[in-house]
């Protein structure tokens, strides 16, 4: 299949969720914008499902001013929201060899996935959908799972090692429980009562309801404490780490303490603190697809909204109480 290069093709329109300024969820609007035309090394995907992630909400609100250094100081440079996508290949550039028109794919595009069409580089974070997986489920996988994978990579999880996942019911948390379990570690999950059964079904060996019990006071010690929701701290759970244990957090913490502690604990003390950084790679996405096909990983979806209801979906994500992931759908899965 060749690239569509005619001028009238470049003028085709599509619906997309856009925001022209930073602010609350209400700055998001569904608009008609120019449809992307794939470059020779790109794949044009007709998006069937996408999502609203905590990263999307952070970039749109610019609640941490530092994010504006990457996204635009006064107003967003990239105006289409969203990063996760699942859909069908609509067209491919002339240099593309891995994908063909009609292939079912999923992946991540740093900006612009809340749209009817997205073009992604063939070498980007895009892979074939696991066999039999609906688009809606596939769109709920890449961000949380690849983030958890990247953050846990240096934790040396394996049989005989133990991990406590704090915030085990969130997007990153539900992924971390499944991945740690897959690696053979003993998993303790911390969440509220209503999510206990869910995280147990994902593979947690023990579950602690944080409203009933403070895990830092029960005398248990872990090789790794993974704060998957940025609500705990190295200092508060230090005693729950084994002497050579590691605390990994997803967020900077009060007064940006985590990067400072990460620096300090490189030289001082045996227990280490680390700030987890998301790194999205095609290799990790392919690995996930294999895990899903093997039945070792599944998508956790809290709610699905049609694309038109992106503001309501975003408001829900911003409660900080979603379970797993929130998906946006674009039409019905044609399968
Ligand atoms: N460093 C990076 O590169 C990076 C990348 C992406 C995201 N992040 C950060 O990672 C964090 C997690 O993202 P996410 O999408 O996984 O979160 P999320 O899905 O929004 O997390 C929601 C879950 O957190 C649980 N929760 C809320 N308050 C809690 C508390 N005080 N204690 C324990 N659990 C609590 C809730 O469950 P209950 O019902 O059990 O309370 C809910 O299920 C966010 O802060 C995000 O900014 C960092």
Short mmCIF file of C-alpha atoms and ligand atoms in Angstrom, two decimals, residues 54-55 147 151 166-167 169-173 191-192 195 210 228-229 231 250-251 276-278 317 320-324, ligand 1:
data_model
loop_
_atom_site.label_atom_id
_atom_site.label_comp_id
_atom_site.label_asym_id
_atom_site.label_seq_id
_atom_site.Cartn_x
_atom_site.Cartn_y
_atom_site.Cartn_z
CA UNK A 54 -3.29 10.50 34.63
CA UNK A 55 -0.47 11.66 32.37
CA UNK A 147 5.12 2.32 32.99
CA UNK A 151 9.65 1.29 36.99
CA UNK A 166 0.70 0.50 47.33
CA UNK A 167 -2.22 1.84 45.28
CA UNK A 169 -6.05 -0.75 42.19
CA UNK A 170 -4.89 2.08 39.90
CA UNK A 171 -3.71 1.81 36.33
CA UNK A 172 -0.03 1.34 37.24
CA UNK A 173 -0.91 -0.63 40.38
CA UNK A 191 -5.96 -0.91 48.30
CA UNK A 192 -9.36 -0.10 49.75
CA UNK A 195 -10.92 -3.48 45.29
CA UNK A 210 -5.29 0.65 53.88
CA UNK A 228 2.14 3.03 42.42
CA UNK A 229 -0.08 6.00 43.19
CA UNK A 231 0.56 8.70 48.04
CA UNK A 250 5.69 7.20 40.78
CA UNK A 251 5.52 10.82 41.93
CA UNK A 276 10.16 5.60 38.70
CA UNK A 277 10.25 7.06 35.21
CA UNK A 278 7.95 5.89 32.43
CA UNK A 317 -10.07 10.24 36.16
CA UNK A 320 -7.98 9.90 41.69
CA UNK A 321 -10.28 6.97 42.48
CA UNK A 322 -10.56 5.11 39.20
CA UNK A 323 -9.98 1.38 39.29
CA UNK A 324 -7.54 0.47 36.53
N1 LIG B 1 6.78 8.98 36.98
C1 LIG B 1 6.16 8.78 35.84
O1 LIG B 1 6.81 8.69 34.77
C2 LIG B 1 4.65 8.62 35.83
C3 LIG B 1 3.99 8.21 34.65
C4 LIG B 1 2.61 8.03 34.67
C5 LIG B 1 1.91 8.29 35.86
N2 LIG B 1 2.58 8.74 36.96
C6 LIG B 1 1.86 8.99 38.24
O2 LIG B 1 1.49 7.73 38.73
C7 LIG B 1 0.41 7.89 39.63
C8 LIG B 1 -0.55 6.73 39.45
O3 LIG B 1 -1.18 6.79 38.18
P1 LIG B 1 -2.38 5.80 37.89
O4 LIG B 1 -2.99 6.19 36.61
O5 LIG B 1 -1.96 4.39 38.10
O6 LIG B 1 -3.35 6.22 39.09
P2 LIG B 1 -4.90 6.01 39.21
O7 LIG B 1 -5.32 4.87 38.34
O8 LIG B 1 -5.59 7.30 39.05
O9 LIG B 1 -5.01 5.56 40.75
C9 LIG B 1 -6.27 5.46 41.27
C10 LIG B 1 -6.27 4.40 42.35
O10 LIG B 1 -5.51 4.87 43.45
C11 LIG B 1 -6.09 4.37 44.64
N3 LIG B 1 -5.86 5.33 45.72
C12 LIG B 1 -6.30 6.60 45.77
N4 LIG B 1 -5.88 7.16 46.91
C13 LIG B 1 -5.16 6.22 47.58
C14 LIG B 1 -4.47 6.20 48.81
N5 LIG B 1 -4.42 7.28 49.63
N6 LIG B 1 -3.85 5.06 49.17
C15 LIG B 1 -3.89 3.98 48.38
N7 LIG B 1 -4.52 3.92 47.20
C16 LIG B 1 -5.16 5.05 46.81
C17 LIG B 1 -7.57 4.25 44.36
O11 LIG B 1 -7.99 3.03 44.91
P3 LIG B 1 -8.75 2.83 46.30
O12 LIG B 1 -10.18 2.73 45.97
O13 LIG B 1 -8.18 1.57 46.78
O14 LIG B 1 -8.43 4.03 47.14
C18 LIG B 1 -7.64 4.12 42.82
O15 LIG B 1 -7.98 2.81 42.42
C19 LIG B 1 -0.20 9.27 39.34
O16 LIG B 1 0.06 10.10 40.44
C20 LIG B 1 0.56 9.74 38.10
O17 LIG B 1 0.77 11.13 38.15
C21 LIG B 1 3.93 8.88 36.97
#
